[in-house]
């Protein structure tokens, strides 16, 4: 098999960051504008609604597992997601837009003491590498306030306040060329414009402006 055949032909965009940063809003907006341009697009998220994703959600209310058990479940959930959804969509040339992916594992399970670089490498060994990650940055307290204001309780399943600061720091330290860090305090429209501009400068972006 040649390297070309191993490379997915589609384009993988991922939104990352702590909860309340605007990931879902921006992912939805982007999906709409990509579809309007006539590109086939799919939206998905992790954890998924499959068996392992459900076990993870249950564990948030019934008591957290050990960091290793949690890592194992997120990896299983992702392996299933890759096999059933992501790899086929990318192979079919689709633009895939995700809320959370393996940078969340590096930040959240990294914040619990597992080496983030090892987590990244373990994922990069089997999961398609994103063409572009948007890491939306926001002060954890402001993120919490947004979640509270939109009536979603007190925030992420796995995030107490102290933990949330650790996760934000872990996200801040991740180092990959495909990460663009964006200020999550910007307006929805400004953030969307910044996202489109970055994508249009990405050599692999199918909607790239030809100048
Ligand atoms: P979240 O995006 O809040 O999912 P949903 O809104 O669908 O319930 O993610 C759930 C929690 O899982 C959140 O606290 C982040 C955490 N998480 C990890 O700890 N590791 C991971 O690899 C992923 C994908 C998420």
Short mmCIF file of C-alpha atoms and ligand atoms in Angstrom, two decimals:
data_model
loop_
_atom_site.label_atom_id
_atom_site.label_comp_id
_atom_site.label_asym_id
_atom_site.label_seq_id
_atom_site.Cartn_x
_atom_site.Cartn_y
_atom_site.Cartn_z
CA UNK A 1 0.00 0.00 0.00
CA UNK A 2 1.39 3.44 -0.81
CA UNK A 3 1.52 6.30 1.67
CA UNK A 4 -1.03 8.16 -0.42
CA UNK A 5 -3.60 5.42 0.02
CA UNK A 6 -3.06 5.46 3.78
CA UNK A 7 -3.70 9.19 3.99
CA UNK A 8 -7.33 10.14 4.43
CA UNK A 9 -8.58 12.27 1.55
CA UNK A 10 -11.06 14.34 3.53
CA UNK A 11 -10.35 17.10 6.04
CA UNK A 12 -10.56 16.74 9.81
CA UNK A 13 -11.35 19.84 11.89
CA UNK A 14 -11.52 19.59 15.67
CA UNK A 15 -12.77 22.05 18.28
CA UNK A 16 -11.12 21.71 21.66
CA UNK A 17 -11.08 23.50 24.99
CA UNK A 18 -12.75 23.36 28.36
CA UNK A 19 -16.54 23.49 28.47
CA UNK A 20 -18.19 26.88 27.97
CA UNK A 21 -15.65 28.09 25.38
CA UNK A 22 -18.09 27.94 22.45
CA UNK A 23 -16.96 24.73 20.74
CA UNK A 24 -20.42 23.48 19.80
CA UNK A 25 -21.60 26.88 18.52
CA UNK A 26 -18.52 27.28 16.31
CA UNK A 27 -18.60 23.68 15.09
CA UNK A 28 -22.26 24.07 14.08
CA UNK A 29 -21.61 27.40 12.33
CA UNK A 30 -18.66 25.97 10.45
CA UNK A 31 -20.63 22.88 9.41
CA UNK A 32 -23.35 25.12 8.01
CA UNK A 33 -20.93 27.28 6.03
CA UNK A 34 -19.07 24.24 4.66
CA UNK A 35 -22.37 22.65 3.58
CA UNK A 36 -23.41 25.96 1.97
CA UNK A 37 -20.22 25.87 -0.08
CA UNK A 38 -21.36 22.49 -1.37
CA UNK A 39 -18.84 20.27 0.44
CA UNK A 40 -20.01 17.03 2.01
CA UNK A 41 -19.67 17.46 5.76
CA UNK A 42 -20.34 15.45 8.89
CA UNK A 43 -20.51 16.62 12.51
CA UNK A 44 -19.62 14.36 15.39
CA UNK A 45 -18.38 14.48 18.99
CA UNK A 46 -16.51 12.63 21.68
CA UNK A 47 -17.27 11.01 23.98
CA UNK A 48 -19.69 9.30 21.60
CA UNK A 49 -23.11 7.93 22.44
CA UNK A 50 -21.77 4.36 22.00
CA UNK A 51 -21.20 1.78 24.74
CA UNK A 52 -17.93 3.21 26.05
CA UNK A 53 -19.05 6.83 25.82
CA UNK A 54 -22.12 5.93 27.83
CA UNK A 55 -20.03 4.16 30.46
CA UNK A 56 -17.96 7.33 30.78
CA UNK A 57 -21.01 9.52 31.26
CA UNK A 58 -22.40 7.10 33.84
CA UNK A 59 -19.11 7.19 35.71
CA UNK A 60 -19.38 10.97 36.06
CA UNK A 61 -22.45 10.53 38.28
CA UNK A 62 -21.53 7.23 39.94
CA UNK A 63 -17.97 8.21 40.87
CA UNK A 64 -14.89 8.68 38.72
CA UNK A 65 -12.75 5.75 37.69
CA UNK A 66 -8.99 5.64 38.09
CA UNK A 67 -7.08 7.76 35.54
CA UNK A 68 -5.92 4.57 33.78
CA UNK A 69 -9.44 3.12 33.55
CA UNK A 70 -10.76 6.43 32.29
CA UNK A 71 -8.00 6.65 29.69
CA UNK A 72 -8.75 3.10 28.58
CA UNK A 73 -12.44 3.88 28.08
CA UNK A 74 -11.79 7.09 26.12
CA UNK A 75 -9.35 5.17 23.89
CA UNK A 76 -11.89 2.38 23.29
CA UNK A 77 -14.60 4.91 22.55
CA UNK A 78 -12.28 6.65 20.08
CA UNK A 79 -11.19 3.42 18.38
CA UNK A 80 -14.83 2.60 17.71
CA UNK A 81 -15.54 6.16 16.53
CA UNK A 82 -12.55 6.05 14.16
CA UNK A 83 -13.51 2.67 12.72
CA UNK A 84 -17.23 3.31 12.34
CA UNK A 85 -17.44 7.02 11.56
CA UNK A 86 -14.24 9.01 11.09
CA UNK A 87 -12.14 6.79 8.83
CA UNK A 88 -15.01 6.01 6.41
CA UNK A 89 -16.03 9.69 6.20
CA UNK A 90 -12.46 10.84 5.57
CA UNK A 91 -11.90 8.09 3.03
CA UNK A 92 -15.03 9.32 1.24
CA UNK A 93 -13.51 12.82 1.05
CA UNK A 94 -15.83 14.46 3.59
CA UNK A 95 -15.07 17.41 5.84
CA UNK A 96 -15.38 16.02 9.37
CA UNK A 97 -16.04 18.50 12.18
CA UNK A 98 -15.62 17.28 15.75
CA UNK A 99 -16.36 18.56 19.23
CA UNK A 100 -13.45 17.12 21.21
CA UNK A 101 -10.96 14.47 20.16
CA UNK A 102 -7.67 13.23 21.49
CA UNK A 103 -6.32 16.61 22.68
CA UNK A 104 -9.10 16.38 25.30
CA UNK A 105 -7.63 13.07 26.43
CA UNK A 106 -4.16 14.61 26.66
CA UNK A 107 -5.51 17.56 28.68
CA UNK A 108 -8.09 15.87 30.92
CA UNK A 109 -6.36 12.56 31.61
CA UNK A 110 -3.04 14.48 31.52
CA UNK A 111 -4.40 16.67 34.33
CA UNK A 112 -4.88 13.45 36.33
CA UNK A 113 -1.19 12.61 36.10
CA UNK A 114 -0.76 10.62 32.87
CA UNK A 115 1.97 12.00 30.59
CA UNK A 116 0.18 14.14 27.93
CA UNK A 117 2.87 13.55 25.32
CA UNK A 118 2.47 9.78 25.69
CA UNK A 119 -1.28 10.16 25.34
CA UNK A 120 -0.83 12.19 22.14
CA UNK A 121 1.56 9.64 20.67
CA UNK A 122 -0.68 6.68 21.55
CA UNK A 123 -3.55 8.39 19.74
CA UNK A 124 -1.55 9.53 16.76
CA UNK A 125 -0.56 5.90 16.25
CA UNK A 126 -4.12 4.83 15.35
CA UNK A 127 -6.42 7.82 15.02
CA UNK A 128 -6.45 10.17 12.00
CA UNK A 129 -4.34 13.24 12.75
CA UNK A 130 -6.41 16.43 12.53
CA UNK A 131 -5.75 18.81 9.66
CA UNK A 132 -6.73 21.66 11.93
CA UNK A 133 -7.51 21.95 15.64
CA UNK A 134 -9.09 25.10 17.05
CA UNK A 135 -8.28 25.37 20.72
CA UNK A 136 -10.73 27.88 22.17
CA UNK A 137 -9.24 29.52 25.22
CA UNK A 138 -11.21 31.03 28.06
CA UNK A 139 -10.66 31.57 31.74
CA UNK A 140 -12.20 28.53 33.52
CA UNK A 141 -14.32 30.74 35.79
CA UNK A 142 -15.78 32.56 32.77
CA UNK A 143 -16.49 29.19 31.10
CA UNK A 144 -18.32 28.02 34.20
CA UNK A 145 -20.37 31.19 34.29
CA UNK A 146 -21.46 30.72 30.66
CA UNK A 147 -22.55 27.14 31.32
CA UNK A 148 -24.47 28.21 34.39
CA UNK A 149 -26.10 31.09 32.49
CA UNK A 150 -27.26 28.83 29.69
CA UNK A 151 -28.95 26.59 32.27
CA UNK A 152 -26.69 23.56 31.88
CA UNK A 153 -26.00 23.04 35.58
CA UNK A 154 -22.49 23.56 36.76
CA UNK A 155 -20.43 22.43 33.85
CA UNK A 156 -18.37 19.58 32.59
CA UNK A 157 -18.89 16.10 33.88
CA UNK A 158 -15.34 15.78 35.08
CA UNK A 159 -14.58 19.28 36.19
CA UNK A 160 -14.47 20.70 39.67
CA UNK A 161 -12.99 24.17 39.78
CA UNK A 162 -9.46 23.14 40.74
CA UNK A 163 -9.49 20.33 38.19
CA UNK A 164 -10.68 22.76 35.54
CA UNK A 165 -7.66 25.02 36.08
CA UNK A 166 -5.38 22.00 35.76
CA UNK A 167 -7.09 20.99 32.51
CA UNK A 168 -6.81 24.54 31.13
CA UNK A 169 -3.08 24.53 31.95
CA UNK A 170 -2.67 21.12 30.32
CA UNK A 171 -4.40 22.40 27.15
CA UNK A 172 -2.12 25.47 27.20
CA UNK A 173 0.96 23.26 27.18
CA UNK A 174 0.02 20.99 24.28
CA UNK A 175 2.34 21.48 21.36
CA UNK A 176 1.39 20.41 17.84
CA UNK A 177 1.67 22.27 14.53
CA UNK A 178 -2.01 21.68 13.76
CA UNK A 179 -3.24 23.63 16.81
CA UNK A 180 -4.53 27.21 16.39
CA UNK A 181 -5.30 28.92 19.70
CA UNK A 182 -8.17 31.38 19.65
CA UNK A 183 -9.46 33.83 22.21
CA UNK A 184 -12.82 32.48 23.35
CA UNK A 185 -13.95 35.89 24.68
CA UNK A 186 -14.45 37.15 21.09
CA UNK A 187 -17.97 37.44 19.69
CA UNK A 188 -19.41 34.39 17.94
CA UNK A 189 -19.16 36.19 14.57
CA UNK A 190 -15.54 37.35 15.07
CA UNK A 191 -14.49 33.87 16.15
CA UNK A 192 -16.19 32.33 13.12
CA UNK A 193 -14.41 34.81 10.80
CA UNK A 194 -11.04 33.99 12.41
CA UNK A 195 -11.73 30.26 11.94
CA UNK A 196 -12.60 30.67 8.25
CA UNK A 197 -9.49 32.75 7.66
CA UNK A 198 -7.23 30.11 9.21
CA UNK A 199 -8.89 27.35 7.19
CA UNK A 200 -8.55 29.31 3.96
CA UNK A 201 -4.82 29.50 4.61
CA UNK A 202 -4.58 25.75 5.20
CA UNK A 203 -3.16 24.13 2.07
CA UNK A 204 -5.42 21.08 2.39
CA UNK A 205 -8.68 22.97 2.98
CA UNK A 206 -11.12 22.12 0.16
CA UNK A 207 -12.76 25.56 0.31
CA UNK A 208 -9.42 27.33 -0.02
CA UNK A 209 -9.49 30.68 -1.78
CA UNK A 210 -7.26 30.53 -4.85
CA UNK A 211 -5.41 33.81 -5.24
P1 LIG B 1 -18.48 16.84 26.91
O1 LIG B 1 -17.91 17.50 25.70
O2 LIG B 1 -18.94 17.73 28.02
O3 LIG B 1 -19.60 15.80 26.46
P2 LIG B 1 -21.19 15.91 26.50
O4 LIG B 1 -21.54 17.37 26.53
O5 LIG B 1 -21.61 15.23 25.23
O6 LIG B 1 -21.60 15.15 27.71
O7 LIG B 1 -17.39 15.82 27.45
C1 LIG B 1 -17.66 15.09 28.60
C2 LIG B 1 -16.47 15.13 29.53
O8 LIG B 1 -15.48 14.20 29.09
C3 LIG B 1 -15.80 16.47 29.64
O9 LIG B 1 -15.62 16.75 31.03
C4 LIG B 1 -14.48 16.27 28.99
C5 LIG B 1 -14.21 14.81 29.22
N1 LIG B 1 -13.27 14.14 28.28
C6 LIG B 1 -12.11 13.55 28.78
O10 LIG B 1 -11.85 13.62 29.99
N2 LIG B 1 -11.27 12.91 27.92
C7 LIG B 1 -11.55 12.79 26.59
O11 LIG B 1 -10.76 12.16 25.85
C8 LIG B 1 -12.75 13.40 26.08
C9 LIG B 1 -13.09 13.27 24.62
C10 LIG B 1 -13.58 14.07 26.96
#
